[in-house]
Amino acid sequence: MDTLTIIAIVSIATAGLSIGIGVIGPALGQGRAVSSALTALAQQPDAASTITRTLFVGLAMIESIAIYCFVISIILIFANPFWNHAIAQVGGH
């Protein structure tokens, strides 16, 4: 197995782990936030607009963590500096 293959395997595995582990937290957080918001709406229907607005801001913040993990995964696959370095070494540049 050559160096390029090892770098490709490690990059793909790391990208998979990054997105796989990185979305667990946001998924659990979004479920908990929605559950808490629905409980609050059931207890205080007069504050529905405030609770809904706060819920959507919180969901956007939680979602940004998942998007960050996705970006890291894409960088590991398509813009990995080790990959470019290994290709340059093989090509003799």
Coordinates of N, CA, C and O in Angstrom, one line a residue:
M1 N 0.9 -1.2 0.0 CA 0.0 0.0 0.0 C 0.9 1.2 0.0 O 1.8 1.4 0.9
D2 N 0.7 2.1 -1.0 CA 1.5 3.3 -1.1 C 1.0 4.4 -0.2 O 0.0 4.4 0.4
T3 N 1.8 5.5 -0.2 CA 1.5 6.6 0.7 C 0.2 7.3 0.3 O -0.6 7.7 1.2
L4 N 0.0 7.4 -1.0 CA -1.3 8.1 -1.4 C -2.5 7.3 -1.0 O -3.5 8.0 -0.6
T5 N -2.5 6.1 -1.0 CA -3.6 5.2 -0.6 C -3.8 5.4 0.9 O -5.0 5.5 1.3
I6 N -2.8 5.4 1.7 CA -2.9 5.6 3.1 C -3.5 6.9 3.4 O -4.4 7.0 4.3
I7 N -3.0 8.0 2.8 CA -3.5 9.3 3.0 C -5.0 9.4 2.6 O -5.8 10.0 3.3
A8 N -5.4 8.7 1.5 CA -6.8 8.7 1.1 C -7.7 8.0 2.1 O -8.7 8.5 2.4
I9 N -7.2 6.9 2.6 CA -8.0 6.1 3.5 C -8.2 6.9 4.8 O -9.3 7.0 5.4
V10 N -7.1 7.5 5.3 CA -7.2 8.2 6.6 C -8.0 9.5 6.4 O -8.8 9.8 7.3
S11 N -7.9 10.1 5.3 CA -8.8 11.3 5.0 C -10.2 11.0 5.0 O -11.1 11.6 5.6
I12 N -10.6 9.9 4.3 CA -12.0 9.5 4.2 C -12.5 9.0 5.5 O -13.6 9.4 5.9
A13 N -11.7 8.2 6.2 CA -12.2 7.8 7.5 C -12.3 8.9 8.5 O -13.3 8.9 9.3
T14 N -11.4 9.8 8.5 CA -11.5 11.0 9.4 C -12.7 11.9 9.1 O -13.4 12.4 10.0
A15 N -12.9 12.1 7.8 CA -14.1 12.8 7.4 C -15.4 12.2 7.8 O -16.3 12.8 8.3
G16 N -15.5 10.9 7.7 CA -16.6 10.1 8.1 C -16.8 10.2 9.6 O -18.0 10.4 10.1
L17 N -15.8 10.1 10.4 CA -15.9 10.2 11.8 C -16.3 11.6 12.2 O -17.1 11.8 13.2
S18 N -15.7 12.6 11.5 CA -16.0 14.0 11.9 C -17.5 14.3 11.7 O -18.1 14.9 12.6
I19 N -18.0 13.9 10.6 CA -19.5 14.2 10.3 C -20.3 13.3 11.2 O -21.4 13.7 11.7
G20 N -19.9 12.1 11.4 CA -20.7 11.1 12.2 C -20.8 11.5 13.6 O -21.9 11.5 14.2
I21 N -19.7 11.9 14.2 CA -19.7 12.2 15.6 C -20.2 13.7 15.8 O -20.9 14.0 16.7
G22 N -19.8 14.5 14.8 CA -20.2 15.9 14.9 C -21.7 16.2 14.8 O -22.1 17.3 15.3
V23 N -22.4 15.4 14.2 CA -23.9 15.7 14.1 C -24.7 15.1 15.3 O -25.9 15.3 15.4
I24 N -24.0 14.2 16.1 CA -24.8 13.6 17.2 C -25.2 14.7 18.2 O -26.4 14.8 18.6
G25 N -24.3 15.5 18.6 CA -24.5 16.6 19.6 C -25.6 17.6 19.1 O -26.6 17.8 19.8
P26 N -25.5 18.1 17.9 CA -26.5 19.0 17.4 C -27.9 18.4 17.3 O -28.9 19.0 17.6
A27 N -27.9 17.1 16.9 CA -29.2 16.4 16.8 C -29.9 16.3 18.1 O -31.1 16.5 18.3
L28 N -29.1 15.9 19.1 CA -29.7 15.7 20.5 C -30.1 17.1 21.0 O -31.1 17.2 21.7
G29 N -29.2 18.1 20.7 CA -29.5 19.5 21.2 C -30.8 20.0 20.6 O -31.6 20.7 21.3
Q30 N -31.0 19.8 19.3 CA -32.2 20.3 18.6 C -33.4 19.6 19.2 O -34.5 20.2 19.4
G31 N -33.3 18.3 19.4 CA -34.5 17.6 19.9 C -34.8 18.1 21.3 O -36.0 18.3 21.7
R32 N -33.8 18.3 22.1 CA -34.1 18.8 23.5 C -34.6 20.3 23.5 O -35.5 20.6 24.2
A33 N -34.1 21.1 22.6 CA -34.6 22.5 22.5 C -36.1 22.5 22.0 O -36.9 23.3 22.6
V34 N -36.4 21.7 21.0 CA -37.8 21.7 20.6 C -38.7 21.2 21.6 O -39.8 21.7 21.9
S35 N -38.3 20.1 22.3 CA -39.1 19.5 23.4 C -39.3 20.6 24.5 O -40.5 20.7 25.0
S36 N -38.3 21.3 24.9 CA -38.4 22.3 25.9 C -39.3 23.4 25.5 O -40.1 24.0 26.3
A37 N -39.2 23.8 24.2 CA -40.0 24.9 23.7 C -41.5 24.5 23.6 O -42.4 25.3 24.0
L38 N -41.8 23.3 23.3 CA -43.2 22.8 23.2 C -43.7 22.8 24.6 O -44.9 23.1 24.8
T39 N -42.9 22.3 25.6 CA -43.4 22.3 27.0 C -43.7 23.7 27.5 O -44.7 24.0 28.1
A40 N -42.8 24.7 27.1 CA -43.0 26.1 27.5 C -44.2 26.7 26.8 O -45.0 27.4 27.5
L41 N -44.5 26.3 25.6 CA -45.6 26.8 24.9 C -46.9 26.2 25.5 O -47.9 26.9 25.5
A42 N -46.9 25.0 25.9 CA -48.1 24.4 26.5 C -48.4 25.1 27.9 O -49.5 25.2 28.2
Q43 N -47.3 25.5 28.6 CA -47.5 26.1 29.9 C -47.9 27.5 29.8 O -48.6 28.1 30.7
Q44 N -47.3 28.2 28.8 CA -47.5 29.7 28.7 C -47.8 30.0 27.2 O -47.0 30.5 26.5
P45 N -49.1 29.8 26.8 CA -49.4 30.1 25.4 C -49.3 31.6 25.1 O -49.2 31.9 23.9
D46 N -49.4 32.5 26.1 CA -49.4 33.9 25.8 C -48.0 34.3 25.3 O -47.8 35.3 24.6
A47 N -46.9 33.6 25.7 CA -45.6 33.9 25.3 C -45.1 33.2 24.1 O -43.9 33.0 23.9
A48 N -46.0 32.8 23.3 CA -45.7 32.0 22.1 C -44.7 32.7 21.1 O -43.8 32.0 20.6
S49 N -44.9 33.9 20.9 CA -44.0 34.6 19.9 C -42.6 34.7 20.5 O -41.6 34.5 19.7
T50 N -42.5 35.0 21.7 CA -41.1 35.1 22.3 C -40.4 33.8 22.3 O -39.3 33.6 22.0
I51 N -41.2 32.7 22.7 CA -40.6 31.4 22.8 C -40.2 30.9 21.4 O -39.1 30.3 21.2
T52 N -41.1 31.2 20.4 CA -40.8 30.7 19.1 C -39.6 31.4 18.5 O -38.7 30.8 17.9
R53 N -39.5 32.7 18.7 CA -38.3 33.5 18.2 C -37.0 33.0 18.9 O -36.0 32.7 18.2
T54 N -37.1 32.8 20.2 CA -35.9 32.3 20.9 C -35.5 30.9 20.4 O -34.3 30.5 20.3
L55 N -36.5 30.1 20.2 CA -36.3 28.7 19.7 C -35.6 28.7 18.3 O -34.6 28.0 18.1
F56 N -36.0 29.5 17.4 CA -35.4 29.6 16.1 C -34.0 30.1 16.1 O -33.1 29.6 15.4
V57 N -33.7 31.1 17.0 CA -32.3 31.5 17.1 C -31.5 30.4 17.7 O -30.3 30.2 17.2
G58 N -32.0 29.7 18.7 CA -31.2 28.6 19.3 C -31.0 27.5 18.3 O -29.9 26.9 18.2
L59 N -32.0 27.2 17.5 CA -31.8 26.1 16.5 C -30.8 26.5 15.4 O -30.0 25.7 15.0
A60 N -30.8 27.8 15.1 CA -29.8 28.2 14.1 C -28.4 28.1 14.7 O -27.4 27.7 14.0
M61 N -28.2 28.4 16.0 CA -26.9 28.3 16.6 C -26.5 26.8 16.7 O -25.3 26.5 16.4
I62 N -27.4 26.0 17.0 CA -27.1 24.5 17.1 C -26.8 24.0 15.7 O -25.8 23.2 15.6
E63 N -27.5 24.4 14.7 CA -27.3 23.9 13.4 C -25.9 24.3 12.8 O -25.3 23.6 12.0
S64 N -25.4 25.5 13.3 CA -24.1 26.0 12.8 C -23.0 25.0 13.2 O -22.0 24.9 12.5
I65 N -23.2 24.3 14.3 CA -22.2 23.3 14.8 C -22.1 22.1 13.8 O -21.0 21.7 13.4
A66 N -23.3 21.7 13.4 CA -23.3 20.6 12.4 C -22.8 21.0 11.0 O -22.0 20.3 10.4
I67 N -23.0 22.3 10.6 CA -22.5 22.8 9.4 C -21.0 22.9 9.5 O -20.3 22.6 8.5
Y68 N -20.5 23.3 10.6 CA -19.0 23.4 10.8 C -18.4 22.0 10.7 O -17.3 21.8 10.0
C69 N -19.0 21.0 11.2 CA -18.4 19.6 11.1 C -18.5 19.2 9.6 O -17.6 18.5 9.1
F70 N -19.5 19.5 8.9 CA -19.7 19.2 7.5 C -18.5 19.9 6.7 O -17.9 19.3 5.8
V71 N -18.3 21.1 7.0 CA -17.2 21.9 6.3 C -15.8 21.2 6.6 O -15.0 21.1 5.6
I72 N -15.6 20.8 7.8 CA -14.3 20.1 8.1 C -14.2 18.8 7.3 O -13.2 18.5 6.8
S73 N -15.3 18.1 7.2 CA -15.3 16.8 6.4 C -15.0 17.1 5.0 O -14.2 16.4 4.3
I74 N -15.6 18.1 4.4 CA -15.3 18.5 3.0 C -13.9 18.9 2.8 O -13.2 18.5 1.8
I75 N -13.3 19.6 3.7 CA -11.9 20.1 3.6 C -11.0 18.8 3.7 O -10.0 18.7 2.9
L76 N -11.3 17.9 4.6 CA -10.5 16.7 4.7 C -10.5 15.9 3.4 O -9.5 15.2 3.0
I77 N -11.6 15.9 2.7 CA -11.7 15.1 1.5 C -11.2 15.8 0.3 O -10.4 15.3 -0.5
F78 N -11.5 17.1 0.1 CA -11.2 17.8 -1.2 C -10.1 18.7 -1.1 O -9.5 19.1 -2.1
A79 N -9.7 19.2 0.1 CA -8.6 20.2 0.2 C -7.6 19.8 1.3 O -7.1 20.7 2.0
N80 N -7.3 18.5 1.4 CA -6.4 18.1 2.4 C -5.0 18.5 2.0 O -4.5 18.1 1.0
P81 N -4.3 19.2 2.9 CA -2.9 19.6 2.5 C -1.9 18.5 2.4 O -1.0 18.5 1.6
F82 N -2.2 17.4 3.2 CA -1.3 16.2 3.1 C -1.4 15.6 1.8 O -0.5 15.0 1.2
W83 N -2.6 15.5 1.3 CA -2.9 14.9 0.0 C -2.2 15.7 -1.1 O -1.5 15.1 -2.0
N84 N -2.3 17.0 -1.1 CA -1.6 17.8 -2.1 C -0.1 17.6 -2.0 O 0.6 17.6 -3.0
H85 N 0.5 17.6 -0.8 CA 1.9 17.4 -0.6 C 2.3 16.0 -1.2 O 3.4 15.9 -1.8
A86 N 1.6 15.0 -0.9 CA 2.0 13.7 -1.4 C 1.9 13.6 -2.9 O 2.8 13.0 -3.5
I87 N 0.9 14.2 -3.5 CA 0.8 14.2 -4.9 C 2.0 15.0 -5.5 O 2.6 14.5 -6.5
A88 N 2.4 16.1 -4.9 CA 3.6 16.8 -5.4 C 4.9 16.0 -5.3 O 5.7 16.1 -6.1
Q89 N 5.0 15.2 -4.2 CA 6.2 14.4 -4.0 C 6.2 13.3 -5.1 O 7.3 13.0 -5.6
V90 N 5.1 12.7 -5.4 CA 5.0 11.6 -6.4 C 5.3 12.2 -7.8 O 6.1 11.6 -8.5
G91 N 4.8 13.4 -8.0 CA 5.0 14.0 -9.3 C 6.4 14.6 -9.5 O 6.7 15.0 -10.6
G92 N 7.1 14.7 -8.4 CA 8.5 15.3 -8.5 C 8.5 16.8 -8.5 O 9.5 17.4 -8.9
H93 N 7.5 17.5 -8.0 CA 7.4 18.9 -8.0 C 8.0 19.4 -6.7 O 7.8 19.1 -5.7

